[in-house]
Short mmCIF file of C-alpha atoms in Angstrom, two decimals:
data_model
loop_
_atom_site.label_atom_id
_atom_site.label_comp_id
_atom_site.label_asym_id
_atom_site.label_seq_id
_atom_site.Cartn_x
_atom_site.Cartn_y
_atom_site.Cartn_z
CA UNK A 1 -4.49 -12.90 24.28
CA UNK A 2 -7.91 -12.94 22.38
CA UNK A 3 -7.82 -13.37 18.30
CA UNK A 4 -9.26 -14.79 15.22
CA UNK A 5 -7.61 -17.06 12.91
CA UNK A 6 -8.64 -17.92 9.47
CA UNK A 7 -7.65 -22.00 9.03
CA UNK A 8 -7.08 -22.72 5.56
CA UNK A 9 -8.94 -26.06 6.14
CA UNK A 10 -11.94 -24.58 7.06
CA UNK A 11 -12.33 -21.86 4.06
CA UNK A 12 -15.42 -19.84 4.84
CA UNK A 13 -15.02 -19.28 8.70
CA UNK A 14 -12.70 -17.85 11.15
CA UNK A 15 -13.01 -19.18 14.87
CA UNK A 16 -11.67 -17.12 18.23
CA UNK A 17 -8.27 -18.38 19.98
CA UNK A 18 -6.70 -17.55 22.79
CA UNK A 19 -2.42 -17.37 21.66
CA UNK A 20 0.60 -16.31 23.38
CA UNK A 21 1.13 -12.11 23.22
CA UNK A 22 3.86 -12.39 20.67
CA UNK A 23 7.44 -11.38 21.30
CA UNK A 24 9.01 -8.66 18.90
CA UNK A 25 11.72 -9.31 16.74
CA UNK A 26 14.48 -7.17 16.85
CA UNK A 27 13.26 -4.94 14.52
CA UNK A 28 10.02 -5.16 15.29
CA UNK A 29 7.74 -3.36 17.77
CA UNK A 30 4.90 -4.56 19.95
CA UNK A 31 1.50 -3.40 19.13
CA UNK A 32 -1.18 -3.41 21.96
CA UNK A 33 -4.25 -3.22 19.10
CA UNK A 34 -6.96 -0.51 19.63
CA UNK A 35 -9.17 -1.02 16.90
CA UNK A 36 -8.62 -2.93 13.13
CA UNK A 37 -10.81 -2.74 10.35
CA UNK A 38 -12.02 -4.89 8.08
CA UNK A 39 -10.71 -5.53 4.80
CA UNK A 40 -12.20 -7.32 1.76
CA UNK A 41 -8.82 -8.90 1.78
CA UNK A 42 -9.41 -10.43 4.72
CA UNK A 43 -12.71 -12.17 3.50
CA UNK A 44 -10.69 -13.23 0.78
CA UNK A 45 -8.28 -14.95 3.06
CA UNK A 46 -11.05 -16.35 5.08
CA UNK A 47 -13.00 -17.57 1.78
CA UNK A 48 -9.58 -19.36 0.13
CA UNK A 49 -10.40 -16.47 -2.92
CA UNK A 50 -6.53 -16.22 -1.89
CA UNK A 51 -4.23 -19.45 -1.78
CA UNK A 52 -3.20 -19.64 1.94
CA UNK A 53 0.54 -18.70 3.07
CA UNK A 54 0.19 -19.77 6.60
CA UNK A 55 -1.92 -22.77 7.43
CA UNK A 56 -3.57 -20.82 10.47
CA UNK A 57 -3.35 -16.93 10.27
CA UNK A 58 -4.65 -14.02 12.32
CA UNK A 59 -6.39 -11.75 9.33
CA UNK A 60 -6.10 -8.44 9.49
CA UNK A 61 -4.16 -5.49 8.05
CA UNK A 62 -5.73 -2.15 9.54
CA UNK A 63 -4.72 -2.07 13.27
CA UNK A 64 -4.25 0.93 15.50
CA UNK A 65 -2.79 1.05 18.82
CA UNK A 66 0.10 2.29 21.06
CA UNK A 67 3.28 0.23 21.19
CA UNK A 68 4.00 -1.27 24.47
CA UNK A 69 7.70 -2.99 23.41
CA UNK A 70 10.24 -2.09 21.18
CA UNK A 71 12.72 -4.73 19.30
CA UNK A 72 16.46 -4.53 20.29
CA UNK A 73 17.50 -2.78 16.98
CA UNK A 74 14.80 -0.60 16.71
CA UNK A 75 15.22 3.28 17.05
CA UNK A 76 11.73 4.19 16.56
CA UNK A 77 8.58 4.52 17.38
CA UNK A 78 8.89 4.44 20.87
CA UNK A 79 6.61 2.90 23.14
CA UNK A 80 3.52 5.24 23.82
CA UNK A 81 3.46 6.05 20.31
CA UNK A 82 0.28 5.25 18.78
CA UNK A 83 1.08 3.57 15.11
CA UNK A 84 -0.37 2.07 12.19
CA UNK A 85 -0.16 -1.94 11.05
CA UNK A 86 -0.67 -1.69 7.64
CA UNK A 87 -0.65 -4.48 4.76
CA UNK A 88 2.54 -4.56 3.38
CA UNK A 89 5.11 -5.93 6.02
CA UNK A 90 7.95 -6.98 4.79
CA UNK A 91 10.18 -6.68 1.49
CA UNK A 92 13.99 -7.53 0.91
CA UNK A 93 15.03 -4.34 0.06
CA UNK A 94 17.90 -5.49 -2.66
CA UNK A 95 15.81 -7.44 -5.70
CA UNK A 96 15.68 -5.15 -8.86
CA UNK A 97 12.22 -3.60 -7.66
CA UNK A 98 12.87 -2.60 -4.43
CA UNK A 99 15.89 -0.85 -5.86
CA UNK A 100 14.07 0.98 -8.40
CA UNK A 101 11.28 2.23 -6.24
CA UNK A 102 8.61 -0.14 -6.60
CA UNK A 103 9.01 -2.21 -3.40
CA UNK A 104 5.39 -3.02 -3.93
CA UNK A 105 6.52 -5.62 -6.40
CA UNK A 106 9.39 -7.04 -4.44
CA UNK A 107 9.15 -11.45 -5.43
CA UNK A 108 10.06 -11.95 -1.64
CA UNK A 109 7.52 -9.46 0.12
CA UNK A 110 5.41 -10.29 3.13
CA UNK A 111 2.02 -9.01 4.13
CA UNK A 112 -0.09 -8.88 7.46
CA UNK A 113 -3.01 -11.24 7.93
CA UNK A 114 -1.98 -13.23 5.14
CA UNK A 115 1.63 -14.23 5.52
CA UNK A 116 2.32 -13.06 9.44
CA UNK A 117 -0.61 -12.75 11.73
CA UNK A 118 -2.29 -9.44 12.08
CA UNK A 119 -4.51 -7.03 14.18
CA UNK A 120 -7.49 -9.48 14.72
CA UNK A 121 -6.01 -9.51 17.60
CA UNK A 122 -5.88 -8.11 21.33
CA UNK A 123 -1.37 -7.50 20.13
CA UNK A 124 0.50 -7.49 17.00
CA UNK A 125 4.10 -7.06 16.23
CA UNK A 126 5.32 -5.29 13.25
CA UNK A 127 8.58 -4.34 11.93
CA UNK A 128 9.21 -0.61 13.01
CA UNK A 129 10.18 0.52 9.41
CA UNK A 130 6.91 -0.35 7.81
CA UNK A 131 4.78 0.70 10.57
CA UNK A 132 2.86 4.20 10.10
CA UNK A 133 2.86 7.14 12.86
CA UNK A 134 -0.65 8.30 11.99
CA UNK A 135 -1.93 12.24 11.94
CA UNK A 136 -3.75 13.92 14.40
CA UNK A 137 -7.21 14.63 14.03
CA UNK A 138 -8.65 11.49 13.61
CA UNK A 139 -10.07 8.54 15.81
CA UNK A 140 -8.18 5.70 16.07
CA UNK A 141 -11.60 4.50 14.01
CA UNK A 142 -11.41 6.46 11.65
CA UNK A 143 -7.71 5.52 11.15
CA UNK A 144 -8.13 2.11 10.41
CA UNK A 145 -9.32 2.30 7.05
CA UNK A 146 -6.93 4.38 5.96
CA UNK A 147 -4.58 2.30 6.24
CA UNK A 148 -5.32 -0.27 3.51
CA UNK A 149 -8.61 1.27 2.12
CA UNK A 150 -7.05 4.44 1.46
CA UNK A 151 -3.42 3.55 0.44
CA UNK A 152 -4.90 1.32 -2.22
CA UNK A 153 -7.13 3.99 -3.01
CA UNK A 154 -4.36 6.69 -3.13
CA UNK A 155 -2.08 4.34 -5.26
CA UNK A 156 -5.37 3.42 -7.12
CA UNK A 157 -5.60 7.31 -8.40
CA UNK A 158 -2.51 7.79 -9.07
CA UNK A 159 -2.22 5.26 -11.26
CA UNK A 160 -5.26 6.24 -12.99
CA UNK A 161 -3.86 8.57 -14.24
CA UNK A 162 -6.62 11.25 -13.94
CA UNK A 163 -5.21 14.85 -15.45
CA UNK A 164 -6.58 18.17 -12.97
CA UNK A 165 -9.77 19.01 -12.93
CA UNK A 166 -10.74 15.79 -14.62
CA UNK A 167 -13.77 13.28 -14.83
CA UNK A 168 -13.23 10.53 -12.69
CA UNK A 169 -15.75 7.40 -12.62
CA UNK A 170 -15.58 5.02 -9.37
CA UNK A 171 -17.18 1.62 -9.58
CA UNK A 172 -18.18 -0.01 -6.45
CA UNK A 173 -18.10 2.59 -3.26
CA UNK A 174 -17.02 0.42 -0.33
CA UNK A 175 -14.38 1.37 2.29
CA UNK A 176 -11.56 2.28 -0.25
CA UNK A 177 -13.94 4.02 -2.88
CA UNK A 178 -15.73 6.47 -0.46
CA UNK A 179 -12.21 7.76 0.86
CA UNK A 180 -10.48 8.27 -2.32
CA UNK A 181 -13.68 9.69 -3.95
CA UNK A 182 -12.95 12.43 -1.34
CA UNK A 183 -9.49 12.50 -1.90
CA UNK A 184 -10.32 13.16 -5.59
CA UNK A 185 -12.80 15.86 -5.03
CA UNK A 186 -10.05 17.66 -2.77
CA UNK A 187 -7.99 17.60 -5.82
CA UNK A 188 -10.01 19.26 -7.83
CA UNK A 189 -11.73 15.88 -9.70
CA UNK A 190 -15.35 16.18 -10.52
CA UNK A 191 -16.64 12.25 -9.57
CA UNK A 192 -19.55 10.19 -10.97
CA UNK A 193 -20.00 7.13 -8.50
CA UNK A 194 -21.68 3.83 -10.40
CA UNK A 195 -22.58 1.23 -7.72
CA UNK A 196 -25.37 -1.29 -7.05
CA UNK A 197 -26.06 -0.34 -3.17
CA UNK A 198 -28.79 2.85 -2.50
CA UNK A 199 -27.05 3.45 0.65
CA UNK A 200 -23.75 3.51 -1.55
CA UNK A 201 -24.99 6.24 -4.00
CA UNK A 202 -26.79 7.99 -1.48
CA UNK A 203 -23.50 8.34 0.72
CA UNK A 204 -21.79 9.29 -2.77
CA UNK A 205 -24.04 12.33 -3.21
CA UNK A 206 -23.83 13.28 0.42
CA UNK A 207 -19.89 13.26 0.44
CA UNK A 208 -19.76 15.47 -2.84
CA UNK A 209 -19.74 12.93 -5.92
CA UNK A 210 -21.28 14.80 -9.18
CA UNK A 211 -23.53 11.98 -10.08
CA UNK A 212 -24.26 8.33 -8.67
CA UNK A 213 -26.00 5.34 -10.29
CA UNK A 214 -25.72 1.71 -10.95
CA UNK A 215 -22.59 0.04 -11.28
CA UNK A 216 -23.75 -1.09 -15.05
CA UNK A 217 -25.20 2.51 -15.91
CA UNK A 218 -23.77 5.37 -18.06
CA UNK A 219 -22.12 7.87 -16.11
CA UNK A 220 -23.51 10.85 -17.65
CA UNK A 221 -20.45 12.44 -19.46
CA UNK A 222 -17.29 10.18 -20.81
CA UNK A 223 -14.54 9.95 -18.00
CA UNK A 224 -10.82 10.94 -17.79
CA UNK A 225 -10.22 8.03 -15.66
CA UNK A 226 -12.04 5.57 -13.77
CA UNK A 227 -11.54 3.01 -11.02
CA UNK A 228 -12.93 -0.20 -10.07
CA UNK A 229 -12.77 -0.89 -6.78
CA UNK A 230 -15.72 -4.11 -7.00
CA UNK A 231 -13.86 -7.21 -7.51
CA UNK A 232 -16.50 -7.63 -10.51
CA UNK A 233 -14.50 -8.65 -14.17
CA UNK A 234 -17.81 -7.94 -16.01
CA UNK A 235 -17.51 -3.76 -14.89
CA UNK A 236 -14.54 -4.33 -16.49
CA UNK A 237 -15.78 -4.22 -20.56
CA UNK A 238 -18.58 -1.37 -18.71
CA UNK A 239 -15.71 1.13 -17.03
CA UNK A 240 -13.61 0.79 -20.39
CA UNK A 241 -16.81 1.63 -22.34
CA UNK A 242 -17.39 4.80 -20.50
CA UNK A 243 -13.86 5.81 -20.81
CA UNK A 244 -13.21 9.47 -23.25
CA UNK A 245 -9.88 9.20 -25.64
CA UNK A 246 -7.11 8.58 -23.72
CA UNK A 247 -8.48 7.33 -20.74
CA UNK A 248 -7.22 5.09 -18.54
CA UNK A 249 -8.87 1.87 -16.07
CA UNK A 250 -7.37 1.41 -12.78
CA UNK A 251 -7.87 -1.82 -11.48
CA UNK A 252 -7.89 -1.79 -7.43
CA UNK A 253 -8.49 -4.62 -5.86
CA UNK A 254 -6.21 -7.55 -5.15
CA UNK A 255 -8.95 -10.09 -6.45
CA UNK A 256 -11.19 -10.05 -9.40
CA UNK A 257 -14.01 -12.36 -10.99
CA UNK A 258 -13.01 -13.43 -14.90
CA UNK A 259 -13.24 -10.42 -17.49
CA UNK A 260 -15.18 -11.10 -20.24
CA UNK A 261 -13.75 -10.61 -24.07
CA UNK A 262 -12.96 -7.26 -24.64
CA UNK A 263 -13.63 -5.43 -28.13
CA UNK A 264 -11.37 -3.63 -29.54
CA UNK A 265 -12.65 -0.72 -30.93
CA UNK A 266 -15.57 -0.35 -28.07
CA UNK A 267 -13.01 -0.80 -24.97
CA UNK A 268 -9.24 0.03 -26.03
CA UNK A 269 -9.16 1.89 -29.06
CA UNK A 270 -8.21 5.68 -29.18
CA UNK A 271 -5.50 4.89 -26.79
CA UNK A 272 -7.34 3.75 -23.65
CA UNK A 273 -5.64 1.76 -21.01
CA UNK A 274 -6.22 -0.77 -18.54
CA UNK A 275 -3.61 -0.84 -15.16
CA UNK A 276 -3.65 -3.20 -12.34
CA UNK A 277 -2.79 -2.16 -8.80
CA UNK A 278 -0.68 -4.00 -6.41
CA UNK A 279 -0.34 -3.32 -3.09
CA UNK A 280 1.41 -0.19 -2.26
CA UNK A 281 4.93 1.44 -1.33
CA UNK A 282 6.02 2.56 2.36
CA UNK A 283 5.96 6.60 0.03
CA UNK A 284 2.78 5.98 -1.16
CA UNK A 285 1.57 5.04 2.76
CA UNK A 286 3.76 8.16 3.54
CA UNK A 287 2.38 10.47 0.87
CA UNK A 288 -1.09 9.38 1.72
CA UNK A 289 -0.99 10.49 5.38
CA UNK A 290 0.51 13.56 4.17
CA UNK A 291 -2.97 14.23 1.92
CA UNK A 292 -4.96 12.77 5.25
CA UNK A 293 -3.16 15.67 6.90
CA UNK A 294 -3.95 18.47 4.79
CA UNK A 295 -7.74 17.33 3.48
CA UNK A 296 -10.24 15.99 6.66
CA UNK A 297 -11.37 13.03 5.00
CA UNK A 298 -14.18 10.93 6.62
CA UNK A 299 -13.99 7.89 7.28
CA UNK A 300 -17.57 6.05 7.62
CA UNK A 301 -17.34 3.54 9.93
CA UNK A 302 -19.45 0.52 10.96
CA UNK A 303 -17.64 -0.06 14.69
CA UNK A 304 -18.14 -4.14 15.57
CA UNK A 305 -17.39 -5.44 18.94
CA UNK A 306 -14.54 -7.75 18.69
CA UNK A 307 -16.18 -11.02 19.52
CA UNK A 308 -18.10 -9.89 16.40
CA UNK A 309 -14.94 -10.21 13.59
CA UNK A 310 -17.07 -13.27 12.09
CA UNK A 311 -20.33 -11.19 11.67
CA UNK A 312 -18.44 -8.68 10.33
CA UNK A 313 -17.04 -10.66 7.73
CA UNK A 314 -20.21 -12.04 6.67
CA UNK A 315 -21.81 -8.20 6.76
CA UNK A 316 -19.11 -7.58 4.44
CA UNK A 317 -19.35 -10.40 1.99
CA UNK A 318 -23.48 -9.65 1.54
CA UNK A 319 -22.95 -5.73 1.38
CA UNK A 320 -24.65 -4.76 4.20
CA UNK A 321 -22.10 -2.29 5.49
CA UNK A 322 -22.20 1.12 4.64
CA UNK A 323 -17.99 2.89 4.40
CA UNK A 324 -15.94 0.46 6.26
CA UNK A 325 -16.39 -1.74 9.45
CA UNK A 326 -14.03 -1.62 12.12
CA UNK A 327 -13.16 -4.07 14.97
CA UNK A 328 -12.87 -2.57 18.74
CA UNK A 329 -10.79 -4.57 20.87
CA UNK A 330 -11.76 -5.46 24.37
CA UNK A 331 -9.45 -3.66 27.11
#
């Protein structure tokens, strides 16, 4: 088969391969990939922002397609069923997290494109109990970037903590943002967008956002909650500034650039709070789908030819993409 790999000696690129179709493990299914999108995770694998677990990887963490093979022990999906790869893959299911609910956590867990190769890729396996059967309604392109963009996202809000019918302010407006600003505005949330990109802002105002401006600008009332989805430290002191009384900083991304010193009485007094985000739960994936369901959210999608994964990367990496690229596999 046809796929990428990111080589940790070669930080910066990712070069095409032809590998063996991989063989499911017994709990595992057999993806044949439709279409994958692409993650700013995955250009931080590529760049070495991440430390490498797996000397050569296949990036990746947003695949769609139909499974073709099903693992010895597994009881579903069946094949024909078209399915989600998403980024969480594997967790041991007994550590104290895990048993508590927060498997997101887990000391042993795995991930796609990063620790187990992923859906840069013609096939991908996954183990059946962490793969997604998606709604209805949507492309298999507009899938995609649901399935890391707008789990984060999801998990991203709710850990904001943002009360109903509340001000939410969303810095940076890439894949993740743009879905869970809708998600928001479903809910209720009235959302001020602060981002560097024209196209950004303009797509902001056009999807239903209350206000949009630059990512270092004053929103133009004090926020409930707010989430940065740029991997920028310096919005940090900025979003935290902007935040009313008892507001709270979600922190989405799985990478960020050094925060500068925070003051206390400008950023964290009167009970304001910073959270980090990482990765997700299978429920929040579940719960998620379940909101995909019931609110049409759009997905704006840059589609890139597969023999194009390294131009989307670099697209990516200079902001020239608009929503979210997404890869489209040859037949």
């Amino acid at each position: 088969m046809r796929a990428w790999v990111a080589d940790a000696a070669r930080s910066g690129a990712i070069e095409p391969v032809e590998l063996p179709v991989p063989v499911p493990e017994a709990d595992e299914v057999l993806v044949r990939v439709h279409v994958c999108g692409v993650c700013r995770t995955d250009l931080h694998v590529r760049d070495g922002d991440l430390p490498p677990h797996r000397e050569r990887v296949v990036p990746g963490h947003e695949a769609v397609g139909e499974v073709v093979a099903v693992g010895a022990r597994v009881t579903g999906p069946r094949a024909g069923t078209r399915v989600g790869i998403p980024w969480l893959r594997r967790t041991c299911g007994v550590c104290r997290y895990c048993a508590r609910g927060q498997e997101n956590l887990c000391p042993s867990s795995l991930y796609t494109g990063w620790d187990a190769h992923g859906g840069y890729a013609q096939y991908a396996t996954v183990p059946a109990t962490y793969a997604y059967e998606l709604p209805g309604g949507y492309s298999d392109e507009e899938l995609a970037p649901l399935l890391c963009a707008g789990i984060i996202g999801y998990r991203a809000l709710r850990r904001a903590d943002l009360p109903p019918g509340g001000r939410l302010g969303i810095y940076g407006f890439g894949a993740s943002a743009h879905i869970t600003a809708q998600l928001a505005i479903a809910e209720g949330a009235v959302v001020h967008v602060l981002t560097r990109s024209p196209a950004a802002q303009a797509l902001a105002l056009e999807l239903g956002a209350a206000s949009a401006g630059d990512a270092d600008a004053r929103p133009p009332e004090p926020l409930d909650a707010a989430i940065l989805f740029a991997p920028v430290g310096d919005l940090v002191p900025v979003a935290l500034e902007a935040l009313d009384s008892g507001g709270t900083l979600s922190i989405a991304g799985i990478y960020l650039t050094d925060i500068p010193p925070l003051h206390y009485e400008r950023h964290l007094f009167r009970e304001r709070s910073v959270r980090s985000v990482t990765a997700n739960t299978r429920q929040d994936g579940r719960d998620f789908f379940a909101a995909a369901a019931r609110h049409r959210l759009r997905a704006t999608v840059t589609p890139y030819d597969f023999k194009g994964a390294d131009t989307a990367l670099d697209d990516l990496a200079a902001d020239r993409i608009t929503g979210a690229a997404v890869l489209c596999m040859p037949a």
